[in-house]
PDB file of C-alpha atoms and ligand atoms in Angstrom:
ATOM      1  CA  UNK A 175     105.875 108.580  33.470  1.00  0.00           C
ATOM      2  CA  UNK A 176     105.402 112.527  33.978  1.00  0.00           C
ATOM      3  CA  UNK A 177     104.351 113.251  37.534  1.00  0.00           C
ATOM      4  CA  UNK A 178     102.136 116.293  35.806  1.00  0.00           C
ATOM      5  CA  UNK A 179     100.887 115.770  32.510  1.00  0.00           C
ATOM      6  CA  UNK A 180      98.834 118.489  30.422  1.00  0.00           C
ATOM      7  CA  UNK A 181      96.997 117.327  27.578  1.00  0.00           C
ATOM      8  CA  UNK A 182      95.698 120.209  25.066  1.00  0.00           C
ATOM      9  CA  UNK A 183      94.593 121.855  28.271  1.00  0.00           C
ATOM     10  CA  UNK A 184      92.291 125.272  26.849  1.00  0.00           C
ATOM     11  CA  UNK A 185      91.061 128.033  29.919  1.00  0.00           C
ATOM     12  CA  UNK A 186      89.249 131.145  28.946  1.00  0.00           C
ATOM     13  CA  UNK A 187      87.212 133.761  31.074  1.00  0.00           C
ATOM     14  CA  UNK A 188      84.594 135.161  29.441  1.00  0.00           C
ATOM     15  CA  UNK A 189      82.707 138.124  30.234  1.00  0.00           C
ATOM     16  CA  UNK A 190      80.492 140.576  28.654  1.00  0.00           C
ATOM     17  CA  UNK A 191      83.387 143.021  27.845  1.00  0.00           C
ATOM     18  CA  UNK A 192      85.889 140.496  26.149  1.00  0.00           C
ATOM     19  CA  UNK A 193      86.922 136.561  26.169  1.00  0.00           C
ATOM     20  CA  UNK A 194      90.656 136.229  27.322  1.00  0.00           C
ATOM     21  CA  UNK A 195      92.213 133.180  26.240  1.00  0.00           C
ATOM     22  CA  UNK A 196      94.554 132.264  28.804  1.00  0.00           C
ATOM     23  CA  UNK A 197      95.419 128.369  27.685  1.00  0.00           C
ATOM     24  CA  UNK A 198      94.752 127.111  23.977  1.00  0.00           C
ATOM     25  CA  UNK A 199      95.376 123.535  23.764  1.00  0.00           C
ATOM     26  CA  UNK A 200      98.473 123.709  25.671  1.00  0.00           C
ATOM     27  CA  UNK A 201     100.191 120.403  26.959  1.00  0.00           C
ATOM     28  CA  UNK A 202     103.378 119.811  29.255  1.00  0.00           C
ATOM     29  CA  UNK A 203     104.799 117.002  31.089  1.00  0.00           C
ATOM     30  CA  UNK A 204     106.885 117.298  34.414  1.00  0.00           C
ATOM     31  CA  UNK A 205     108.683 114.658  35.923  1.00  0.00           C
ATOM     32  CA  UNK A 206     108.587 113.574  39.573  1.00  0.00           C
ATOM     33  CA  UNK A 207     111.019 115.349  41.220  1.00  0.00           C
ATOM     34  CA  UNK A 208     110.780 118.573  39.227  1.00  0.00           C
ATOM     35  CA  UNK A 209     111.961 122.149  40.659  1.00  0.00           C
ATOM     36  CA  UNK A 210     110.172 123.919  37.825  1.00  0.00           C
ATOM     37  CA  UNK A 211     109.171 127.743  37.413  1.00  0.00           C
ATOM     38  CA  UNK A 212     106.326 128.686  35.617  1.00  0.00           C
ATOM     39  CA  UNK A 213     107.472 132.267  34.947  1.00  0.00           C
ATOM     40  CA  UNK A 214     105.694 135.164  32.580  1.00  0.00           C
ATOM     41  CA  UNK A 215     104.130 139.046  33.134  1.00  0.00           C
ATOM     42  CA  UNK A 216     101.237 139.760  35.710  1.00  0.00           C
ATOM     43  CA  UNK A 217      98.242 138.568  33.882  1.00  0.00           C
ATOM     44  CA  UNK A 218      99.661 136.081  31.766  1.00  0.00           C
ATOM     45  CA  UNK A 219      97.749 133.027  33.372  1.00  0.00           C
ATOM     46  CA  UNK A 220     100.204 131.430  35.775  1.00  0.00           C
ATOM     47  CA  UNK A 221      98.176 131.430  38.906  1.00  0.00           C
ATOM     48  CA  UNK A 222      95.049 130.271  36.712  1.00  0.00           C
ATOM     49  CA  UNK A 223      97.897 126.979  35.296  1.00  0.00           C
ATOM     50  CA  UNK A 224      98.611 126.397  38.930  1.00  0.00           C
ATOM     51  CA  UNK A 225      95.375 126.166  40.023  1.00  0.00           C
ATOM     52  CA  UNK A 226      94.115 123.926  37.405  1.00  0.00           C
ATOM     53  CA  UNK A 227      97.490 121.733  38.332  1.00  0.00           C
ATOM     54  CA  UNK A 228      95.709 122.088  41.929  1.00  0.00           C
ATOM     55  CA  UNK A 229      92.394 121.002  40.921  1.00  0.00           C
ATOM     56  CA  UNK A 230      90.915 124.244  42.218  1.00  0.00           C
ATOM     57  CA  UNK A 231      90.133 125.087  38.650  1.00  0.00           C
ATOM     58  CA  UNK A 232      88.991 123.031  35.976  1.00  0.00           C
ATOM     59  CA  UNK A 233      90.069 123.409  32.445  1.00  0.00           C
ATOM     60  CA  UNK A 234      87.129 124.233  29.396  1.00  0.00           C
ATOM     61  CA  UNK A 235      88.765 121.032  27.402  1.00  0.00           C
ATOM     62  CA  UNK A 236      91.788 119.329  27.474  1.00  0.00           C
ATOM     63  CA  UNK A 237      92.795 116.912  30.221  1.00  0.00           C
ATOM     64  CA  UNK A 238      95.328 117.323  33.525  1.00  0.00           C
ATOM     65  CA  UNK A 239      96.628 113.724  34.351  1.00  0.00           C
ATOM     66  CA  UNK A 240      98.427 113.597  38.182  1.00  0.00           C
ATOM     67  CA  UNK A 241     100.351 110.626  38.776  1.00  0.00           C
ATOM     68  CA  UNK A 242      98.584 109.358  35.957  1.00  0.00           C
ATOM     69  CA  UNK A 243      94.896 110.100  37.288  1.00  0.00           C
ATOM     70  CA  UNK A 244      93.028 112.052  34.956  1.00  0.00           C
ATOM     71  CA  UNK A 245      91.851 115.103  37.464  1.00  0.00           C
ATOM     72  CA  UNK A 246      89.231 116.804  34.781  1.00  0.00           C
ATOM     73  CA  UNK A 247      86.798 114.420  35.462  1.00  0.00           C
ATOM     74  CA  UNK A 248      87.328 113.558  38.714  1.00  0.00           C
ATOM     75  CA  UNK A 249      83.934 114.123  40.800  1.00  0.00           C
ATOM     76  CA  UNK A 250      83.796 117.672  42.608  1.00  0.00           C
ATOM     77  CA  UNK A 251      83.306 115.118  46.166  1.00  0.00           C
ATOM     78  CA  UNK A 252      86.315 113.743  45.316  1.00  0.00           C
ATOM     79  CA  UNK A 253      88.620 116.407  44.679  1.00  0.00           C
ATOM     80  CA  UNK A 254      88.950 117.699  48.790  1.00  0.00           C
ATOM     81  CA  UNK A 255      90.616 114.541  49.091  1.00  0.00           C
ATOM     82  CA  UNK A 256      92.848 114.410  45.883  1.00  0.00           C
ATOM     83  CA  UNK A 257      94.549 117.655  47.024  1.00  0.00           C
ATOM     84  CA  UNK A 258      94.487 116.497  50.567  1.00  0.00           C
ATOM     85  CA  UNK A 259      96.573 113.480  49.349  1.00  0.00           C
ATOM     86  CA  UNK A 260      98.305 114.387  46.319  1.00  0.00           C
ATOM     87  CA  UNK A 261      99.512 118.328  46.969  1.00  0.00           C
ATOM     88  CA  UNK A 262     100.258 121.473  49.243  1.00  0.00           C
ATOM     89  CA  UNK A 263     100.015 124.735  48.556  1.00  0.00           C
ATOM     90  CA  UNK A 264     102.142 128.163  49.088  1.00  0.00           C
ATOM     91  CA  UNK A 265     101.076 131.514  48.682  1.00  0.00           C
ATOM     92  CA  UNK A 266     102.155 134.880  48.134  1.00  0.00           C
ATOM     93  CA  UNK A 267     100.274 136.236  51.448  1.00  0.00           C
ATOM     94  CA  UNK A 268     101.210 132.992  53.347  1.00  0.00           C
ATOM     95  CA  UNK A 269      97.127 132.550  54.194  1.00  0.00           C
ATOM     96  CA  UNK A 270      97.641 131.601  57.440  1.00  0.00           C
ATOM     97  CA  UNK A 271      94.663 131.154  60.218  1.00  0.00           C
ATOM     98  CA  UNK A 272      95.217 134.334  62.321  1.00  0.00           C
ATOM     99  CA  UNK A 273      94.235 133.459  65.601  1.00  0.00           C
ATOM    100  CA  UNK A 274      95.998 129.786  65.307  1.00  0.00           C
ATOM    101  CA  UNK A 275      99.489 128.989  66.658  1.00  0.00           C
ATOM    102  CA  UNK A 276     102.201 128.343  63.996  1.00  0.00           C
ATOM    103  CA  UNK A 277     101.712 124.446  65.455  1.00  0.00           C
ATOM    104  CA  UNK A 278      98.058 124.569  64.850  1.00  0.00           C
ATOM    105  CA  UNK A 279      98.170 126.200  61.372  1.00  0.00           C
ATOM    106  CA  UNK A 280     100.598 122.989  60.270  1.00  0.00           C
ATOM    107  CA  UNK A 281      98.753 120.705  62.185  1.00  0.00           C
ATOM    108  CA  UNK A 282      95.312 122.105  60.170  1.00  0.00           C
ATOM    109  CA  UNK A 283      94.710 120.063  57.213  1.00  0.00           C
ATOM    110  CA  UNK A 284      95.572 116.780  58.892  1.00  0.00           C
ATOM    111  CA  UNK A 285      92.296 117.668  60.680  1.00  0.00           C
ATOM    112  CA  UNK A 286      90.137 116.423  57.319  1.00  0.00           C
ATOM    113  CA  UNK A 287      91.769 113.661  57.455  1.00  0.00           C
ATOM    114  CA  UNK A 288      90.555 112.325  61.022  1.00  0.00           C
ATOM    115  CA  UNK A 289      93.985 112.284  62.520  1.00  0.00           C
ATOM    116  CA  UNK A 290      93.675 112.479  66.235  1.00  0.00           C
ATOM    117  CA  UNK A 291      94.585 116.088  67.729  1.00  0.00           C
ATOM    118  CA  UNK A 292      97.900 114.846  69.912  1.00  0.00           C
ATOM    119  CA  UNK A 293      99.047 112.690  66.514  1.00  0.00           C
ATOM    120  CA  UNK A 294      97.977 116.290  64.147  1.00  0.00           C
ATOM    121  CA  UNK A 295     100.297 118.229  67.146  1.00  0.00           C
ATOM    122  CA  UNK A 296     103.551 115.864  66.874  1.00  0.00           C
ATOM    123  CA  UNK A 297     103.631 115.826  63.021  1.00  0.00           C
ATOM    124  CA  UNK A 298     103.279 119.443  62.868  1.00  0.00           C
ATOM    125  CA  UNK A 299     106.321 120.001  65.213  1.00  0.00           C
ATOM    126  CA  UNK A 300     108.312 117.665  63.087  1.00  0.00           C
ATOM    127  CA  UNK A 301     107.737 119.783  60.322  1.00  0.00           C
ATOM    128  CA  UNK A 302     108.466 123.066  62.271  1.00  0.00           C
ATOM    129  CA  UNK A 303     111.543 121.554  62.788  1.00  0.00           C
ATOM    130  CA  UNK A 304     112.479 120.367  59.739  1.00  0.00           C
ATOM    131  CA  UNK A 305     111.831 124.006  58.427  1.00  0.00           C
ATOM    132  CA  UNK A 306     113.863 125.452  61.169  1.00  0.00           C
ATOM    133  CA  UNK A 307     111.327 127.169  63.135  1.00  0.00           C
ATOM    134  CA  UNK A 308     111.427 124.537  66.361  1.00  0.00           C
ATOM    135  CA  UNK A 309     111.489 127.799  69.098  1.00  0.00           C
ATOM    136  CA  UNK A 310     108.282 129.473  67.876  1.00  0.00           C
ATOM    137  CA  UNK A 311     105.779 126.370  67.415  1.00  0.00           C
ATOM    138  CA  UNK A 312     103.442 128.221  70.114  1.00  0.00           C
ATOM    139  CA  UNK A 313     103.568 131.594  68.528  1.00  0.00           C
ATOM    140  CA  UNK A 314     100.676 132.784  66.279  1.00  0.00           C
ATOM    141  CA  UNK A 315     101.549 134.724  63.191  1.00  0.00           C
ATOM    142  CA  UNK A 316     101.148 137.591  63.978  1.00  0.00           C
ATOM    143  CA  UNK A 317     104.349 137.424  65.995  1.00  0.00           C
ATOM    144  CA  UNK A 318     106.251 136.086  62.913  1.00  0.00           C
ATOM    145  CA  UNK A 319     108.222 137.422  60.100  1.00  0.00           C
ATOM    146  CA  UNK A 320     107.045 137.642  56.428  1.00  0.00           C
ATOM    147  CA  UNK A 321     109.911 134.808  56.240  1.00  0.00           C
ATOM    148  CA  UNK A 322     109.054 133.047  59.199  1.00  0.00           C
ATOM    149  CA  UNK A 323     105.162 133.071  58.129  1.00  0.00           C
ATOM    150  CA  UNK A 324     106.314 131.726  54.626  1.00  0.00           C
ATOM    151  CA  UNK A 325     108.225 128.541  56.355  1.00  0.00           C
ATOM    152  CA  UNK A 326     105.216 127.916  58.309  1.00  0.00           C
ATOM    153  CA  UNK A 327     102.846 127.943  55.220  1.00  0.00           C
ATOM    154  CA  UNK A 328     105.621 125.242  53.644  1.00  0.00           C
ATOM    155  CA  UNK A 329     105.617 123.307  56.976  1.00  0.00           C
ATOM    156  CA  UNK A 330     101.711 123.322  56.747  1.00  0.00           C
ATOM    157  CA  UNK A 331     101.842 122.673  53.069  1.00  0.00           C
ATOM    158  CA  UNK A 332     104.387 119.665  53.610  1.00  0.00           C
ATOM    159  CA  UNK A 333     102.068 117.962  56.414  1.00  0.00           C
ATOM    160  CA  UNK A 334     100.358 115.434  54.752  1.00  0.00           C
ATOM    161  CA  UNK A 335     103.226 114.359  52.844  1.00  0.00           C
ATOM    162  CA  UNK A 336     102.263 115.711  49.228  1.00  0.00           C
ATOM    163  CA  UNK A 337     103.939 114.506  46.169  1.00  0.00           C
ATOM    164  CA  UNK A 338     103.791 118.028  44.615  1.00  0.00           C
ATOM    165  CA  UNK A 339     103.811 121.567  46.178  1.00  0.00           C
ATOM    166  CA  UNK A 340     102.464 124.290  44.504  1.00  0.00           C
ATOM    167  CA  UNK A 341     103.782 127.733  45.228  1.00  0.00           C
ATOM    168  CA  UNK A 342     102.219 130.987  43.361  1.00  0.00           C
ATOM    169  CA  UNK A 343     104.398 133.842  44.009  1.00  0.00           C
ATOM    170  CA  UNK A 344     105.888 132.177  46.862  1.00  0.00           C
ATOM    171  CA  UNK A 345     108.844 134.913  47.293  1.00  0.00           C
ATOM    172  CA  UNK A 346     106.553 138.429  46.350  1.00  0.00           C
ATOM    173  CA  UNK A 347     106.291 139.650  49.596  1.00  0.00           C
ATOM    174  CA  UNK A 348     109.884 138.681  51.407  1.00  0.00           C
ATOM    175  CA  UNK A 349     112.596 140.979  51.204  1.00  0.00           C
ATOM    176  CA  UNK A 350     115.660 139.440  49.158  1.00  0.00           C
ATOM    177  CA  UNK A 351     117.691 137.932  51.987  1.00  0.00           C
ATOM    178  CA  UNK A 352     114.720 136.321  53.182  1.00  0.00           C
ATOM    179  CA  UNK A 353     113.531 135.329  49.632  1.00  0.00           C
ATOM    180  CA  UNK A 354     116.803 133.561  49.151  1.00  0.00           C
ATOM    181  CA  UNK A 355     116.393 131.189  52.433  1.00  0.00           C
ATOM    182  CA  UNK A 356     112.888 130.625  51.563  1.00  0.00           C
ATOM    183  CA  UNK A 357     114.264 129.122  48.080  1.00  0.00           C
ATOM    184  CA  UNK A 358     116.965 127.076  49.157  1.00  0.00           C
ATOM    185  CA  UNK A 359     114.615 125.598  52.257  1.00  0.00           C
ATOM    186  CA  UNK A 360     112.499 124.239  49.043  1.00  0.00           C
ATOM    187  CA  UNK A 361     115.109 123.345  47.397  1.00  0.00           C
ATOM    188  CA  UNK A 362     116.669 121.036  50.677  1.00  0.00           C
ATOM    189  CA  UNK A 363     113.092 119.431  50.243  1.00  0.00           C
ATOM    190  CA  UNK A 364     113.378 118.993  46.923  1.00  0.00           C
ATOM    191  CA  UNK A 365     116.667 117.655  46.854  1.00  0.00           C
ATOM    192  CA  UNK A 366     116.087 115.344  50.075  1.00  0.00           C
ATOM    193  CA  UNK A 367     112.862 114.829  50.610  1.00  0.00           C
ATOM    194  CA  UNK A 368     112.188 114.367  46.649  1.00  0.00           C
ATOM    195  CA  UNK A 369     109.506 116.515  47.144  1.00  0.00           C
ATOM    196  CA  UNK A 370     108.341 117.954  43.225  1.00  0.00           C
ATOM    197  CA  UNK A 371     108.242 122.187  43.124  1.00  0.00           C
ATOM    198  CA  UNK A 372     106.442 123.460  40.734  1.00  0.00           C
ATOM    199  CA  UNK A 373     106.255 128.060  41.084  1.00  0.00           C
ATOM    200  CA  UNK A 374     104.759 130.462  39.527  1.00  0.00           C
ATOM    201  CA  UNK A 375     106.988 133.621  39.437  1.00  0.00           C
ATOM    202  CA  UNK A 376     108.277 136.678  38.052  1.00  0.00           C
ATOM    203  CA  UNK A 377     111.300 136.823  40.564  1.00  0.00           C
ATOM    204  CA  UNK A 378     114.458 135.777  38.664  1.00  0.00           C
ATOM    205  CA  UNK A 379     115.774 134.804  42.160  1.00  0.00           C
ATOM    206  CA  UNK A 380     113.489 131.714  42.119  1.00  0.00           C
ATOM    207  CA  UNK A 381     113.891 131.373  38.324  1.00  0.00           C
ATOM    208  CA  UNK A 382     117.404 131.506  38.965  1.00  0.00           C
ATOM    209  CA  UNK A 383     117.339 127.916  41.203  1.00  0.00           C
ATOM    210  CA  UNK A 384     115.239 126.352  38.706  1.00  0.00           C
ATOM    211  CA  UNK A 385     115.682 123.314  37.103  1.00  0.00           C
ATOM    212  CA  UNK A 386     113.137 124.219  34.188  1.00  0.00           C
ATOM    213  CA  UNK A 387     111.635 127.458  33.060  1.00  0.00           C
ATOM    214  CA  UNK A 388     108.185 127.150  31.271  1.00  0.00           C
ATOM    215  CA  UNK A 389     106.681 130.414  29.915  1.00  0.00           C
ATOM    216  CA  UNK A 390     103.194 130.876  28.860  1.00  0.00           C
ATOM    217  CA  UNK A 391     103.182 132.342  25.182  1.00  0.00           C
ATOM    218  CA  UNK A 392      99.859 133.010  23.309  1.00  0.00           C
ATOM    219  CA  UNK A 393      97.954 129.983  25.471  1.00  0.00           C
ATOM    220  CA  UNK A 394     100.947 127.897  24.421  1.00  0.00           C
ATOM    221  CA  UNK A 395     103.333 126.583  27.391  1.00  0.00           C
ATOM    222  CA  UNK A 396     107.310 126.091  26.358  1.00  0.00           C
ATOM    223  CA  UNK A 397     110.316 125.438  28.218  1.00  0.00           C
ATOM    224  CA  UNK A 398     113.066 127.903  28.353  1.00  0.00           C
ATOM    225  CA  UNK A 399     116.153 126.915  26.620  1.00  0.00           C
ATOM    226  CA  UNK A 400     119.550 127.424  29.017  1.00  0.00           C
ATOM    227  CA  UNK A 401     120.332 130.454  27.194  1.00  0.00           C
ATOM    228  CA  UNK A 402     116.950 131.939  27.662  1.00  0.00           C
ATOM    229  CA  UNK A 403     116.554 130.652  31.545  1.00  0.00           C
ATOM    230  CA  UNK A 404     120.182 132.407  32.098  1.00  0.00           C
ATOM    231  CA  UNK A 405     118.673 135.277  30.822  1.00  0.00           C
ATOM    232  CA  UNK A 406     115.338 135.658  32.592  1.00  0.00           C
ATOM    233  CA  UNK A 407     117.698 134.751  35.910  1.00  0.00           C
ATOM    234  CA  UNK A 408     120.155 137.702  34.978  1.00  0.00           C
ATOM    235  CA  UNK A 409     118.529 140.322  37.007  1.00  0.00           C
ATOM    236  CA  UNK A 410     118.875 138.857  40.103  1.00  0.00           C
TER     237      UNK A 410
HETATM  238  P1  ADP B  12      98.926 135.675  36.612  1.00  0.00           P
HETATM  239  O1  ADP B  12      98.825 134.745  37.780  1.00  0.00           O
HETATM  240  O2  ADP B  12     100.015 135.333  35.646  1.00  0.00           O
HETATM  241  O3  ADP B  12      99.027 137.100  37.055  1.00  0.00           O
HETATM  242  P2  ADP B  12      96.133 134.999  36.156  1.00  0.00           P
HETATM  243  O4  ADP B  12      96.100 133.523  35.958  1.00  0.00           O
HETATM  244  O5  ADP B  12      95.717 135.505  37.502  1.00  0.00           O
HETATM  245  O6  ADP B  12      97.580 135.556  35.755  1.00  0.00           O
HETATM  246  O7  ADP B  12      95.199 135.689  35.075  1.00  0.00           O
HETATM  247  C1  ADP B  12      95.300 135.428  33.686  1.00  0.00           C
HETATM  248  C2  ADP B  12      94.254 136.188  32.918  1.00  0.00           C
HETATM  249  O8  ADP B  12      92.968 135.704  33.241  1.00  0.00           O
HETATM  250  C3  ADP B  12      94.228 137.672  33.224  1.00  0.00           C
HETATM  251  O9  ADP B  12      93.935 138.356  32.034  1.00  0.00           O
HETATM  252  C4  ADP B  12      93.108 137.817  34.223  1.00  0.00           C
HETATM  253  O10 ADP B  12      92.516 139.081  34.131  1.00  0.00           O
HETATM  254  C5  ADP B  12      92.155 136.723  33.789  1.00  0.00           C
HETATM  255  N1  ADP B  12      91.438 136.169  34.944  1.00  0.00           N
HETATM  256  C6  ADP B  12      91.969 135.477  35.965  1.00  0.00           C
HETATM  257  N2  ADP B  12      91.030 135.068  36.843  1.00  0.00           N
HETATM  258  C7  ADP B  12      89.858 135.539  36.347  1.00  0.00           C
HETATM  259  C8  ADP B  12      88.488 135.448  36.767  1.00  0.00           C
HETATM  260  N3  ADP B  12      88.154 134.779  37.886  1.00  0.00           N
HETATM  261  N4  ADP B  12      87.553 136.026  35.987  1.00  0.00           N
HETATM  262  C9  ADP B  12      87.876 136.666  34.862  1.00  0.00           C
HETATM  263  N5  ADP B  12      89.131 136.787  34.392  1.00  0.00           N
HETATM  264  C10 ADP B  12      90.110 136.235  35.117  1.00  0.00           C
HETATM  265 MG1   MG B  13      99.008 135.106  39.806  1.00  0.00          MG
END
């Protein structure tokens, strides 16, 4: 069974001045254990796929199955806890709590779920270690580096155990060399942890460690042939 399922998902925005059809009865299935880029121009819809995939959005029709719970009618009180369970997110800008320790930032969204604050505290240093940052637990971000920040934000994303971790733009704002650690961290996870990736991105770095490519094409969603995912990594 696909791990994601999209079932003639449509999204538009409309406003006064036009409708933009971003998804038109698209549908895609990825597996459990995916390491998938969802790659295309600025504006082509990729963080507004991701966040449906999230359940921060919902589609206008169509329906988003998750480990084969249908998410598009899943009750707004209920959805804090599906992404609680079910997925962590990574962003461009890291969105880390400013004037919390890179501990406390991990530790954060085990606080929803009632754990105990010395219990939040040791998983969170597990996963700073686990994403190599062991030596600046007690440091708050602003102390960091755009890389360092980034590993934190996938140590905070990875905290409740998620099936799935969505990353839009996850590598936008890191210089190559830092870029390229920040991949193959996700893809140790991925690879030993089992962990299912799924990006959105225009950096043919991260398209280039892909295991899949889908593109977004006139509110249709298709996967990237080898030839075609060689090409769209060829400019790395
Ligand atoms: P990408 O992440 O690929 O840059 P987005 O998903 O952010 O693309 O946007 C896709 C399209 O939807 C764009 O044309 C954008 O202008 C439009 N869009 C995105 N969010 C909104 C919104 N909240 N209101 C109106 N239009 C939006
Ligand atoms: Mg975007």
């Amino acid at each position: 069974m696909a791990c994601i399922s999209l079932s003639e998902v449509s999204r538009s925005y409309v406003s006064e001045a036009a409708t933009s059809i971003v998804l038109d009865k698209a549908n895609l299935d990825i597996p459990k254990g995916a390491f998938t880029a969802i790659c295309g121009p600025s504006g082509s819809g990729k963080s507004t796929l991701l966040n449906m995939i999230g359940a921060l959005d919902r589609p206008d029709s169509g329906t988003i199955l998750i480990d084969g719970m249908d998410i598009t009618t899943l009750p707004d009180s209920m959805l804090a806890s599906f992404r609680n369970e079910k997925i962590g997110f990574v962003f461009q800008s890291f969105h880390l709590l400013p004037v919390l320790t890179a501990t406390e930032n991990v530790a954060w969204p085990l606080y929803f779920k009632a754990v105990p604050r010395r219990e939040r505290m040791r998983i969170a240093q597990q996963k700073l270690t686990l994403v190599g940052l062991a030596e600046h637990a007690n440091k708050m971000p602003g102390h960091l580096s755009g890389g360092q920040r980034q590993r934190v934000a996938i140590a905070r994303a990875l905290v409740c155990e998620p099936a799935i971790i969505l990353a839009d733009e996850p590598t936008a704002n890191l210089d190559r060399n830092t870029a390229k650690d920040v991949i193959n961290l996700m893809q140790t996870l991925n690879q030993e942890y089992g962990v299912t990736f799924i990006f959105a991105t225009h950096d043919p770095l991260v398209i280039s460690h892909a295991k899949q490519v889908v593109t977004l094409n006139e509110g249709k969603l298709i996967f990237l042939s080898s030839s075609e995912m060689k090409e769209a990594a060829s400019h790395v």
